Short mmCIF file of C-alpha atoms in Angstrom, two decimals:
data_model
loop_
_atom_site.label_atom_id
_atom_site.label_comp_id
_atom_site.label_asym_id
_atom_site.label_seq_id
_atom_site.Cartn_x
_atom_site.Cartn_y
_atom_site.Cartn_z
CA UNK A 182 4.91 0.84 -9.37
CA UNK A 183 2.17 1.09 -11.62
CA UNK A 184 -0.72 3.37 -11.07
CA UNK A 185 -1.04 3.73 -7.65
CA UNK A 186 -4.93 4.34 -7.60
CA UNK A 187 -5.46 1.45 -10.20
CA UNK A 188 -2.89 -1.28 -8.44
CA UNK A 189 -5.04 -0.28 -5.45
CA UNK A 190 -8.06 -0.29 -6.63
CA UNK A 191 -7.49 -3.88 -7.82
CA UNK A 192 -6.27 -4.81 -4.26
CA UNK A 193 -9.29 -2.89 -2.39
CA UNK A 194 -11.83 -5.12 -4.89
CA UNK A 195 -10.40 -8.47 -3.70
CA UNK A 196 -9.75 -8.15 -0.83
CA UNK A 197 -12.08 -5.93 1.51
CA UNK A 198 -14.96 -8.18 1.42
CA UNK A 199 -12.46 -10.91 3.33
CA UNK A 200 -10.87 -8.15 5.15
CA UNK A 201 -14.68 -7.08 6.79
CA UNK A 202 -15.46 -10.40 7.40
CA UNK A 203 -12.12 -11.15 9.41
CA UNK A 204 -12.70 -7.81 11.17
CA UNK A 205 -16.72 -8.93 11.73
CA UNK A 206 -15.21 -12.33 13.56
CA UNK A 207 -13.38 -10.22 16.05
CA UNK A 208 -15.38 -7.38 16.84
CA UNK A 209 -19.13 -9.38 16.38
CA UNK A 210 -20.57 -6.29 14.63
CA UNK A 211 -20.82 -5.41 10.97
CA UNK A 212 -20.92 -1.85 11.11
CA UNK A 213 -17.99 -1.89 13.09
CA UNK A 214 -16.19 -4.61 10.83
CA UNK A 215 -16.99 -2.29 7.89
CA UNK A 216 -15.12 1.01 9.84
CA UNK A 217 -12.34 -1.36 11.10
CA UNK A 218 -11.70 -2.71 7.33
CA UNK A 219 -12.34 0.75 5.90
CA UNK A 220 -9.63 2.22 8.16
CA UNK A 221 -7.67 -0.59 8.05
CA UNK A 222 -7.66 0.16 4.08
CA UNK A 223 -6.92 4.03 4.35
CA UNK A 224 -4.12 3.52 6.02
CA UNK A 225 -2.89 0.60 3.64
CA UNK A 226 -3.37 3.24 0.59
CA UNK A 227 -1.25 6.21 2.34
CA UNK A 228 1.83 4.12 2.35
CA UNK A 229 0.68 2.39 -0.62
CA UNK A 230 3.76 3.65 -2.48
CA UNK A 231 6.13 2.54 0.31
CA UNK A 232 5.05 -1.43 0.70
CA UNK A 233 6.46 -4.40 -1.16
CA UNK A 234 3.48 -5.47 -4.05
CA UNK A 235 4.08 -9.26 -2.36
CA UNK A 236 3.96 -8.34 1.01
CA UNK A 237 1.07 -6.48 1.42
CA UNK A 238 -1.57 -9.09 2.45
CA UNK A 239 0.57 -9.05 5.70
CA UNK A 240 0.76 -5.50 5.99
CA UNK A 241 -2.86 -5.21 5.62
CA UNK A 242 -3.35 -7.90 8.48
CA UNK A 243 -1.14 -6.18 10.69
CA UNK A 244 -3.27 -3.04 10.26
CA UNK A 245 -6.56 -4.60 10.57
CA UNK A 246 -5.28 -6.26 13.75
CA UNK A 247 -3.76 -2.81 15.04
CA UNK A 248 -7.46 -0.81 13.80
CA UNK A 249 -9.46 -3.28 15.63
CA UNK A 250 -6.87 -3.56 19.17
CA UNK A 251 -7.18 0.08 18.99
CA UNK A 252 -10.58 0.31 18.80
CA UNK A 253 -11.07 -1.83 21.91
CA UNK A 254 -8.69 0.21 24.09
CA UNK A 255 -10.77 3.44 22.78
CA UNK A 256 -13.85 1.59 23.27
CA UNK A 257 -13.61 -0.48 26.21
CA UNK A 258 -16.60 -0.13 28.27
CA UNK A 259 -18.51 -1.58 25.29
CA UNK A 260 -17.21 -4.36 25.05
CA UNK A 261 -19.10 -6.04 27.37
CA UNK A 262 -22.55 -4.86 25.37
CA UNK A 263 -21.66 -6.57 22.24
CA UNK A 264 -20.63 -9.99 24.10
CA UNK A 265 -24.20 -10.83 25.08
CA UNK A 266 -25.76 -11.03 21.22
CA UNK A 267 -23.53 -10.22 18.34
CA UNK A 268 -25.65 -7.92 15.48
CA UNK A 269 -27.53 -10.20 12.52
CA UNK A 270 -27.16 -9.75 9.48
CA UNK A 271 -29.75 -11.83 9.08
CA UNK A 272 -32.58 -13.71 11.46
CA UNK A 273 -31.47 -16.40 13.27
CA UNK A 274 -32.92 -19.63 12.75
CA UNK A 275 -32.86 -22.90 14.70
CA UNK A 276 -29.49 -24.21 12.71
CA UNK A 277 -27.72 -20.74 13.85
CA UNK A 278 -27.91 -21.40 16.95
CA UNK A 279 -24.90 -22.99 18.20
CA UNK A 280 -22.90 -20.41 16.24
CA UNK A 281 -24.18 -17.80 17.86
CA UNK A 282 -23.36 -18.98 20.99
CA UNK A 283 -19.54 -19.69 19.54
CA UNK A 284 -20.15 -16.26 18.54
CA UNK A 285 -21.16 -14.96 22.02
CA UNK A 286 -18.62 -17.03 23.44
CA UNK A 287 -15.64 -15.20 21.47
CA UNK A 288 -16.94 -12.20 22.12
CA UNK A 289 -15.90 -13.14 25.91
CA UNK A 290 -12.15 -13.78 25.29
CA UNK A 291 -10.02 -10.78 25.74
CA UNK A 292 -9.45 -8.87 22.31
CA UNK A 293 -5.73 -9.44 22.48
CA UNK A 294 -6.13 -13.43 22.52
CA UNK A 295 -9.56 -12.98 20.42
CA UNK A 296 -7.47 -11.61 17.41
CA UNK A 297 -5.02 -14.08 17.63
CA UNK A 298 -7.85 -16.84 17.16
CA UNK A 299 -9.14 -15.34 14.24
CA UNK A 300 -6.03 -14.69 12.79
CA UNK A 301 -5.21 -18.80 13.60
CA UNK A 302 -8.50 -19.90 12.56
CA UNK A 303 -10.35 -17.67 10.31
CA UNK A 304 -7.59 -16.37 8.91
CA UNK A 305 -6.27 -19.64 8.47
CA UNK A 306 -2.88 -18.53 9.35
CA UNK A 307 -0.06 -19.91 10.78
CA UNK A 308 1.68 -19.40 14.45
CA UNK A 309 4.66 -17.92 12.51
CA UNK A 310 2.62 -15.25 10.52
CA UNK A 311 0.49 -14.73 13.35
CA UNK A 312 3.25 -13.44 15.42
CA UNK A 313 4.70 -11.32 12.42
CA UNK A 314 0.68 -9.53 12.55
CA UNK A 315 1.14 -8.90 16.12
CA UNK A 316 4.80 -7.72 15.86
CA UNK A 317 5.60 -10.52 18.92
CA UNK A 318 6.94 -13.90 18.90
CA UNK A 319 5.73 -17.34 18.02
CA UNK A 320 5.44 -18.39 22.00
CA UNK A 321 3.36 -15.64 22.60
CA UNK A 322 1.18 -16.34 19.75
CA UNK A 323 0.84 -20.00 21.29
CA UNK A 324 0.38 -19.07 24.68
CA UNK A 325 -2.32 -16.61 23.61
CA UNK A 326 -3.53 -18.81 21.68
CA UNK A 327 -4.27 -21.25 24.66
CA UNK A 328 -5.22 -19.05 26.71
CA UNK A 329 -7.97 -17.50 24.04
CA UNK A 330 -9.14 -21.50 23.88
CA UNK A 331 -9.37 -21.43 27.71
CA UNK A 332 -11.33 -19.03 27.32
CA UNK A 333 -13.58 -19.63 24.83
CA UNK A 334 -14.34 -22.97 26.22
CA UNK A 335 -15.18 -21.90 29.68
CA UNK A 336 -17.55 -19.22 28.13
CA UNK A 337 -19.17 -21.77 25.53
CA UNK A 338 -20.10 -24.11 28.09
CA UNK A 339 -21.46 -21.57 29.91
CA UNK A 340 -24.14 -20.41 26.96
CA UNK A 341 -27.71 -21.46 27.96
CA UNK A 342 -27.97 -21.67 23.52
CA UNK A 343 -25.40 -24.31 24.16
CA UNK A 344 -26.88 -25.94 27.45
CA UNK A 345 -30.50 -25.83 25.20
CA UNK A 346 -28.80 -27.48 22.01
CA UNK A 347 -27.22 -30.14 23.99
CA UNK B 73 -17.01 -29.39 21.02
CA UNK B 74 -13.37 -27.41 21.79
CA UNK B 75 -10.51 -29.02 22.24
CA UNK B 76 -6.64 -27.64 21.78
CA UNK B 77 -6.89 -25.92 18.20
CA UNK B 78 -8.48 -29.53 16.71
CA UNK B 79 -10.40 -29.68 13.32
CA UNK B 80 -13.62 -29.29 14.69
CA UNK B 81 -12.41 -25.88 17.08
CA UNK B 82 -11.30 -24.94 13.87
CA UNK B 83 -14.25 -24.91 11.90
CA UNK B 84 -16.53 -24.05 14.96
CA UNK B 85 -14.98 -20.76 15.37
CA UNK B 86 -14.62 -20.40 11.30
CA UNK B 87 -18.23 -20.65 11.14
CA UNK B 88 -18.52 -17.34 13.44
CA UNK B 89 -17.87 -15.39 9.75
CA UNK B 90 -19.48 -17.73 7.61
CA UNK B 91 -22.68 -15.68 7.80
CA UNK B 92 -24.42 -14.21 5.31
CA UNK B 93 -22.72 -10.20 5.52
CA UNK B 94 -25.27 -6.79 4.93
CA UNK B 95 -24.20 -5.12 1.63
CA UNK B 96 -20.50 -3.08 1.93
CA UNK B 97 -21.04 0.34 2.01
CA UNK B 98 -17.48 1.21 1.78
CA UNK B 99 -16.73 2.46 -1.45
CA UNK B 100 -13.42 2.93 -3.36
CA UNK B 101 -13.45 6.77 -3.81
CA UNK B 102 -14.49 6.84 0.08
CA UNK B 103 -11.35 4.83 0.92
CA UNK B 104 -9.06 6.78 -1.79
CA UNK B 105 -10.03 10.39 -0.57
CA UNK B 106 -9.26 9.72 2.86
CA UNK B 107 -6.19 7.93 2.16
CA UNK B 108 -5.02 11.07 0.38
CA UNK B 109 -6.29 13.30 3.15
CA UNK B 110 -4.16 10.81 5.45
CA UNK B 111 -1.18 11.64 3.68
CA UNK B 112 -1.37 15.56 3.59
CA UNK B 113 -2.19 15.52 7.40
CA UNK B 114 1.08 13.64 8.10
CA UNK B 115 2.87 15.34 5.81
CA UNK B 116 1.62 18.85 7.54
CA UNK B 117 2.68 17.02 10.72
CA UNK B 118 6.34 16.25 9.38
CA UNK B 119 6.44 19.62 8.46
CA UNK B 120 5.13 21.15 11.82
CA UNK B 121 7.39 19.27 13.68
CA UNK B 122 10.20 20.18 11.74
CA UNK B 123 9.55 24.28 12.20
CA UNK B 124 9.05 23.17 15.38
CA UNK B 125 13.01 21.78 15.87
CA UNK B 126 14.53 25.18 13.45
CA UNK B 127 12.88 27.73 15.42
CA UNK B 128 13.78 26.08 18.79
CA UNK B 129 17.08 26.21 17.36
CA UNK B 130 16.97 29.95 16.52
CA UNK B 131 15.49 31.21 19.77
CA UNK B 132 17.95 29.34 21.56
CA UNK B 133 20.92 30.21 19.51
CA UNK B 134 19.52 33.70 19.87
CA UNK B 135 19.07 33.76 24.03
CA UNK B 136 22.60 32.04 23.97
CA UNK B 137 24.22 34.96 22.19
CA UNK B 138 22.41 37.54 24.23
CA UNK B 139 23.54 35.69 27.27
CA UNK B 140 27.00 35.84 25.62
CA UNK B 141 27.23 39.28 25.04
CA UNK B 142 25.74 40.42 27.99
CA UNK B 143 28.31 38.82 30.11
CA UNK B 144 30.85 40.77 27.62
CA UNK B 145 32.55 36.96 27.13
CA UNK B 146 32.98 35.00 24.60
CA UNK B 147 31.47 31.33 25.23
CA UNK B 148 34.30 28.95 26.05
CA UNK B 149 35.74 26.18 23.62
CA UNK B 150 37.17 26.53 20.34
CA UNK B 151 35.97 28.61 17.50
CA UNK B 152 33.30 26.44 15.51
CA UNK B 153 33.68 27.32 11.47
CA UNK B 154 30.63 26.40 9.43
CA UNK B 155 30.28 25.40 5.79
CA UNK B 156 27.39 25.76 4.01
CA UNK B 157 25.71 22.57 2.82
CA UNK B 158 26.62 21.59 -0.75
CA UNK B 159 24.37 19.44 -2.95
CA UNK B 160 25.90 18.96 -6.32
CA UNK B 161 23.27 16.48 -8.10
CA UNK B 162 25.30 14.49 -10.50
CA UNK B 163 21.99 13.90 -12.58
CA UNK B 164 19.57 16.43 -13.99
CA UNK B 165 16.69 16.72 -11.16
CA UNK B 166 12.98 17.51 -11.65
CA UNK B 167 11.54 20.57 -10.44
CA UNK B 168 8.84 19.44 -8.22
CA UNK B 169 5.51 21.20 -7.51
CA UNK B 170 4.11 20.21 -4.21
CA UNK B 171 0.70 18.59 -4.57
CA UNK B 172 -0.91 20.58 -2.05
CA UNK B 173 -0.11 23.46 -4.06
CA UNK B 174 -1.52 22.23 -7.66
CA UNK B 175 -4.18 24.17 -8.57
CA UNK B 176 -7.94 22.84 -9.02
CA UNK B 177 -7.64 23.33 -12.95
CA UNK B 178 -5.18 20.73 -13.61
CA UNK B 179 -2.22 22.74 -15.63
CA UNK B 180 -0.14 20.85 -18.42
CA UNK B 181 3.58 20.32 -18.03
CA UNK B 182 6.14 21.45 -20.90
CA UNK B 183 5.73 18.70 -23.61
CA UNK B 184 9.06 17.14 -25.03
CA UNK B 185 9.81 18.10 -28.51
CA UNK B 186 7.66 15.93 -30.55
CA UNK B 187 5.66 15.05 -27.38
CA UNK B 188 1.81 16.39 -27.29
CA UNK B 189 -0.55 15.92 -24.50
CA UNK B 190 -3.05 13.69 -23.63
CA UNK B 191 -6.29 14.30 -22.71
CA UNK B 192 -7.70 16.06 -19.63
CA UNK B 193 -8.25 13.66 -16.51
CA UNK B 194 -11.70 14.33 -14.71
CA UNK B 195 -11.29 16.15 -11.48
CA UNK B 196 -12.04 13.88 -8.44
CA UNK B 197 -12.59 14.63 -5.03
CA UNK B 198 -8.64 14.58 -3.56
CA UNK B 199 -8.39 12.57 -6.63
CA UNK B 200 -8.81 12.66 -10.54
CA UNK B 201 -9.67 10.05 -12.95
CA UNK B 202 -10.06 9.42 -16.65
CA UNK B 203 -13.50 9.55 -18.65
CA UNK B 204 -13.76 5.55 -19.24
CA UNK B 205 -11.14 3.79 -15.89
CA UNK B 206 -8.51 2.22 -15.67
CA UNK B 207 -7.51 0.01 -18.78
CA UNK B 208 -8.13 -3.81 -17.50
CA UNK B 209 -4.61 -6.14 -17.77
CA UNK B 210 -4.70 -9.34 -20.04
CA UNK B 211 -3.08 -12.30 -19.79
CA UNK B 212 -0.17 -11.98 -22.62
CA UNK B 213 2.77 -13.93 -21.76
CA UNK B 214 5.68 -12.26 -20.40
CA UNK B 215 9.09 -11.59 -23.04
CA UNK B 216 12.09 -13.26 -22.33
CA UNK B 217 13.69 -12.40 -18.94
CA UNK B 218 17.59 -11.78 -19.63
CA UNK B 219 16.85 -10.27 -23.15
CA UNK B 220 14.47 -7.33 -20.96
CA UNK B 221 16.90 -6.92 -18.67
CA UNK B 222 19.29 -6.26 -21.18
CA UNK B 223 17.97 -3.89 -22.59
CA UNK B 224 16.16 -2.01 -19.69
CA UNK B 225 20.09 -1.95 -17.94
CA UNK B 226 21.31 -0.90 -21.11
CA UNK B 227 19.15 2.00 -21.43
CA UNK B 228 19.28 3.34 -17.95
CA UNK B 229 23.38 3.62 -17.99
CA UNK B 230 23.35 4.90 -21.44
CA UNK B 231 21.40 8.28 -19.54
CA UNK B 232 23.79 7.84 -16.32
CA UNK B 233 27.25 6.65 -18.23
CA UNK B 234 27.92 4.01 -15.36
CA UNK B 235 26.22 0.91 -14.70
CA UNK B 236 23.43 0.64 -12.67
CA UNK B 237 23.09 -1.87 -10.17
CA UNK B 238 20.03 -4.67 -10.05
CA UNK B 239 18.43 -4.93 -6.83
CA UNK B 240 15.55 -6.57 -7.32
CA UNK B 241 13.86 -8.51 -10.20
CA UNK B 242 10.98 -10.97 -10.58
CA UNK B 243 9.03 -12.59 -13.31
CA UNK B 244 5.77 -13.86 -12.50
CA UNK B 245 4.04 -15.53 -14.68
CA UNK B 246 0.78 -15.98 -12.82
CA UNK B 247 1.32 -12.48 -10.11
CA UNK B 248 -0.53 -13.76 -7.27
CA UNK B 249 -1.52 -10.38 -6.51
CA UNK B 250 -2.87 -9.79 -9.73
CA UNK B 251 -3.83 -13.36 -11.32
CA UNK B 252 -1.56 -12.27 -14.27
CA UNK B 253 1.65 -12.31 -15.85
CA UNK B 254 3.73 -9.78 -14.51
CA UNK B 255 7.37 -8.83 -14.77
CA UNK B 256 9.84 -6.99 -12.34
CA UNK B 257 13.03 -4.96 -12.25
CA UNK B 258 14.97 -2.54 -10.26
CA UNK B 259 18.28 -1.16 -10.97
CA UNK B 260 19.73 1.62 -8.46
CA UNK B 261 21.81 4.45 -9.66
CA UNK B 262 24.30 6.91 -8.06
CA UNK B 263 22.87 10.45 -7.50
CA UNK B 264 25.93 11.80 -5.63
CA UNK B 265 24.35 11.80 -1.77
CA UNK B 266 22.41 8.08 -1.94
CA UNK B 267 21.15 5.91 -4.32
CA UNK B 268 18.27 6.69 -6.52
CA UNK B 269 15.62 3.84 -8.55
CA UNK B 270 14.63 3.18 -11.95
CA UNK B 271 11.77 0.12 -12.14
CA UNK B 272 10.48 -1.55 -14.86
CA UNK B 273 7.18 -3.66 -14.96
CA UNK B 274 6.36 -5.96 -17.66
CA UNK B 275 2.72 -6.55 -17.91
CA UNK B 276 -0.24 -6.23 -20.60
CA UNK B 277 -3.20 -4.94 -21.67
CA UNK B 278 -6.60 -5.32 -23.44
CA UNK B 279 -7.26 -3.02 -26.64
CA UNK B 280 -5.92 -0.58 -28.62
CA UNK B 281 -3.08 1.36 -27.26
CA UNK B 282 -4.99 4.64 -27.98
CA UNK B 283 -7.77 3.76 -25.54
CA UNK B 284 -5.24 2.17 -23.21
CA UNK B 285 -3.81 4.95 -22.75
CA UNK B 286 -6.52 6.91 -22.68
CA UNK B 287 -7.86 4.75 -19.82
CA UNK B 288 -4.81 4.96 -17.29
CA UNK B 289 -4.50 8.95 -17.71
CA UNK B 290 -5.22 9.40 -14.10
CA UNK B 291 -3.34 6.15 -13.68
CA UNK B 292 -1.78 7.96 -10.62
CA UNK B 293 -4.41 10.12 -9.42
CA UNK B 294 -2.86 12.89 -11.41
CA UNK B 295 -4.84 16.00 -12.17
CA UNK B 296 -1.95 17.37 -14.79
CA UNK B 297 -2.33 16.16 -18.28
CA UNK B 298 0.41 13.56 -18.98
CA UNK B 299 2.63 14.07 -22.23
CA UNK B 300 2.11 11.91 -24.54
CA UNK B 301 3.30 10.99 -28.09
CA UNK B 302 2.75 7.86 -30.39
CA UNK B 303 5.49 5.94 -32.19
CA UNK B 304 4.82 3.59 -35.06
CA UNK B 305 1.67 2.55 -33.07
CA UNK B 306 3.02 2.19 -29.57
CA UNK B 307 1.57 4.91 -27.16
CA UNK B 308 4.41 6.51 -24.93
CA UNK B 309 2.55 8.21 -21.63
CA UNK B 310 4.68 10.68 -19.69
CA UNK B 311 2.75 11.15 -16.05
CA UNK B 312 3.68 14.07 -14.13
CA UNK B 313 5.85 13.68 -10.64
CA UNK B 314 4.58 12.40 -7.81
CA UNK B 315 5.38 14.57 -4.74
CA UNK B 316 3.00 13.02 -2.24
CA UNK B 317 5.89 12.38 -0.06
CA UNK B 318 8.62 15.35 -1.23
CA UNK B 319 11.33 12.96 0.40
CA UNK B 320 10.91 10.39 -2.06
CA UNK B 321 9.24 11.68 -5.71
CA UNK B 322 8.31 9.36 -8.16
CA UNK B 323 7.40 9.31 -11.86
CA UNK B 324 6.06 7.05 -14.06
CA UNK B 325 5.98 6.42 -18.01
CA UNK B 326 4.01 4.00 -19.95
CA UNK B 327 4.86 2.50 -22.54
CA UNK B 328 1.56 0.63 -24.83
CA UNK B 329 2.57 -1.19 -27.20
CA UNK B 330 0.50 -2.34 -30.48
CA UNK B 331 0.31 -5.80 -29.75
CA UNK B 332 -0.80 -5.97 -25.61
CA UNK B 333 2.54 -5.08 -24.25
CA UNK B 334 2.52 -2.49 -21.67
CA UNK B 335 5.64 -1.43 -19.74
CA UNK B 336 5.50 1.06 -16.93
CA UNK B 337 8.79 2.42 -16.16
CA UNK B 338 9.07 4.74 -12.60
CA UNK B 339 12.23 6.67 -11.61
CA UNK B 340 12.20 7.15 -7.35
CA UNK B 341 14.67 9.77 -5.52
CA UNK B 342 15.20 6.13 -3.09
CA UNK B 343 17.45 3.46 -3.22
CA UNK B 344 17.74 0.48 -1.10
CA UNK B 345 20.04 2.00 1.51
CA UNK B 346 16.78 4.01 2.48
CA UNK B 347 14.56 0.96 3.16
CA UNK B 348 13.72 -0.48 6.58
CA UNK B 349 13.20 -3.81 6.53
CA UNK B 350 9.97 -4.50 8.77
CA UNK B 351 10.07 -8.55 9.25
CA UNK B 352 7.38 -10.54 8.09
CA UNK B 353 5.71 -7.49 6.33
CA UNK B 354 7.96 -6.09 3.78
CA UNK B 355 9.76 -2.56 3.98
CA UNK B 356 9.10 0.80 4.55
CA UNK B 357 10.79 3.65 2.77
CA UNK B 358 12.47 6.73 5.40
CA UNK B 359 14.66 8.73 3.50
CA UNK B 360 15.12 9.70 0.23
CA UNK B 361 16.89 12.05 -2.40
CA UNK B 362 13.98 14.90 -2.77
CA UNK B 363 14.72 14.74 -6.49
CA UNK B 364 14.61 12.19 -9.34
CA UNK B 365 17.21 10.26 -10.59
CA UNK B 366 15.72 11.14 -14.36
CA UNK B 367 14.59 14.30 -16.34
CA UNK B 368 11.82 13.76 -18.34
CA UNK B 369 13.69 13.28 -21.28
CA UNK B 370 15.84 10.92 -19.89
CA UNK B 371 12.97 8.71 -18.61
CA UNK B 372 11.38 9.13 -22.26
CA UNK B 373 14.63 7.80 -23.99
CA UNK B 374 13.87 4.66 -21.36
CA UNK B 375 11.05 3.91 -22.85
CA UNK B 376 11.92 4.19 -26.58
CA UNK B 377 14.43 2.04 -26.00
CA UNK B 378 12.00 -0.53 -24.44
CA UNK B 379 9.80 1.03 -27.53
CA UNK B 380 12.32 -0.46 -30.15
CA UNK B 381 12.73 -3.81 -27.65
CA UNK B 382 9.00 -4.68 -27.96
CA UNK B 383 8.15 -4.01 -32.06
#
């Protein structure tokens, strides 16, 4: 390997800023996207000596997924309290909207079948590396997968943003 | 709007992160120093648990033979002999100093004949550095494959006497991990109980080979002055070991040469045998020698050889 801290610090520069934003989609909160992707990162660099140069995008994904799952199951009485309005960044305009309620409406779907949608769709990955991520296999990753949309559809129509923008 | 996984679900439920994001306030030395404090924590743990199993052991080896004697019996079954565990290393090993016990002045290793040292890395918190960073990589095209290979085999059985096996090698000539050219080998040696690992990257670098160097002396992390000498214009830079994980020490040497050419040879007390293959992710390392597979002299006549290669 070459230096550790450099290869790593390469690594860390190009990739948190996608990491945090994958970790914003499925927790709906930017300061807990930024602990999630900061964990998700010290625990990349203590076995940074021990993981395959090409493989660790994956590795990283797995970990993000397993920070933020874990984070639920610590934190699962709040979970409801972020579903209602995910945190700005910014102000809302008129334009935003509809994604907040998409936003909102994720925020309903069970984190289990809520990382597997961001993971298929922000991530832009597919069912196969999905299930690698989640250590299960490709028909779980589609019947999740379903089942998130199920979700997600029933809570989206149920938005008053959504029943106002129609 | 959804529908099953169409275009337009797609993009609906990209949009959720296509926000504008608050500034990141996670920084790289944040990350590093608890990634370090990670380590020694599960390391302490390993070591815990282990103490744990030996005096478990003792105390019940030691109620057994009270039991034993106080019955004025001996315990049933055959008479167990015991032999002492033998380790004869069949390759000079490195005396490693645990980096929980290296003290906060960084202390120099024992230079090679002819070998100096280079300069002092800054301490860091958990971590040390060098005055100017890490030297950037350029985009010099890699050497010929077979003709590298070659001579990086060549040179790694002239120190064992017995060929060394490839296991892994790659040339990339765009890394997509690194947007440059970058070169790969791995050749595993015998070292009596398991295989050990000699690697070779191929990669370059922008500047002088002085400042190069000079750049990437906490390449590592190290807070020990690496050796270093200079040959003809080419910078050789010996790094200290790395015990973060005593199981499986590594050590690195790089090698700048004059015109861009940097090689970074590592020796690891791992082989293949000691990876577990975790699907879809890659590999995770278990087991290992507790020793390197290369003195520092032996990993220094690597890189001369690669030295004499390059010119």
């Amino acid at each position: 390997m070459p230096g550790r801290d450099q290869e790593f610090a390469e690594f860390f520069s190009a990739r948190f800023e996608g990491a945090r934003r994958i970790a914003f989609a499925m927790c709906g909160s930017w300061s807990d996207a930024e602990e999630i992707a900061q964990n998700a990162f010290v625990r990349v660099y203590a076995r940074w000596t021990k993981i395959r140069i090409e493989t660790v995008d994956a590795y990283l994904r797995t970990v993000l997924t397993r920070v933020f799952l874990d984070s639920r199951r610590r934190a699962r009485g709040r979970e409801h309290a972020v579903a209602d309005l995910p945190e700005l960044a910014v102000p809302p305009d008129h334009s935003s909207h509809e994604r907040l309620a998409m936003q909102a409406a994720l925020m309903a779907v069970p984190p289990g079948q809520r990382a597997v949608l961001v993971l298929r769709f922000v991530a832009d990955l597919s069912v196969e590396q999905v299930a690698d991520a989640l250590g299960c296999s490709a028909g779980t990753v589609k019947s999740q997968t379903a089942r998130g949309l199920a979700t997600l559809r029933e809570a989206y129509r149920d938005d008053p943003n959504l029943a106002r923008n129609a | 709007m959804i529908d099953d996984a169409d275009d337009t679900t797609r993009a609906a439920i990209r949009a959720v992160a296509d926000v504008p994001a608050p500034p990141v306030t996670t920084t790289l030395d944040t990350v590093i120093r608890r990634g370090r404090h990670r380590t020694l924590v599960q390391r302490g743990a390993t070591v815990a648990a282990v103490a744990g199993v030996v005096a478990a052991i003792g105390v019940g080896g030691v109620l057994l033979r009270s039991a034993a004697e106080g019955q004025g019996a001996r315990p049933a079954g055959p008479p167990v002999s015991t032999t002492a565990p033998t380790s004869v290393p069949t390759t000079p090993s490195q005396t490693l100093v645990p980096s929980s016990s290296v003290p906060a002045t960084p202390q120099p290793g024992k230079p090679l004949p002819g070998w100096g040292l280079g300069p002092a890395p800054i301490a860091g918190d958990g971590y040390c550095r060098s005055e100017s960073g890490a030297s950037t990589a350029a985009d010099l095209p890699l050497p010929n494959q077979d003709k590298t290979r070659d001579v990086f085999i060549g040179a790694v059985r002239t120190q064992f006497g017995s060929p060394p096996q490839l296991v892994d090698q790659n040339w990339d000539h765009n890394s997509p991990n690194m947007s440059k050219p970058r070169g790969y080998l791995e050749v595993n040696v015998d070292m009596g109980d398991g295989p050990g690992a000699v690697q070779l990257e191929v990669e370059s670098y922008d500047g002088d080979p002085q400042r190069a160097a000079d750049a990437d002396v906490a390449a590592d992390g190290n807070c020990a002055r690496p050796m270093r000498t200079t040959i003809e214009g080419a910078v050789l830079q010996l790094y200290p070991p790395d015990v973060t994980d005593k199981r499986f020490p590594s050590q690195h040497l790089r090698v700048y040469l004059p015109g861009g050419r940097r090689y970074i040879v590592t020796t690891a007390g791992y082989g293949e045998t000691d990876k577990t293959t975790i699907p879809g992710v890659g590999y995770t390392i278990e087991s290992g020698r507790g020793r390197l597979p290369l003195d520092d002299a032996g990993l220094a006549e690597v890189g001369l050889a690669l030295t004499a290669f390059g010119k």
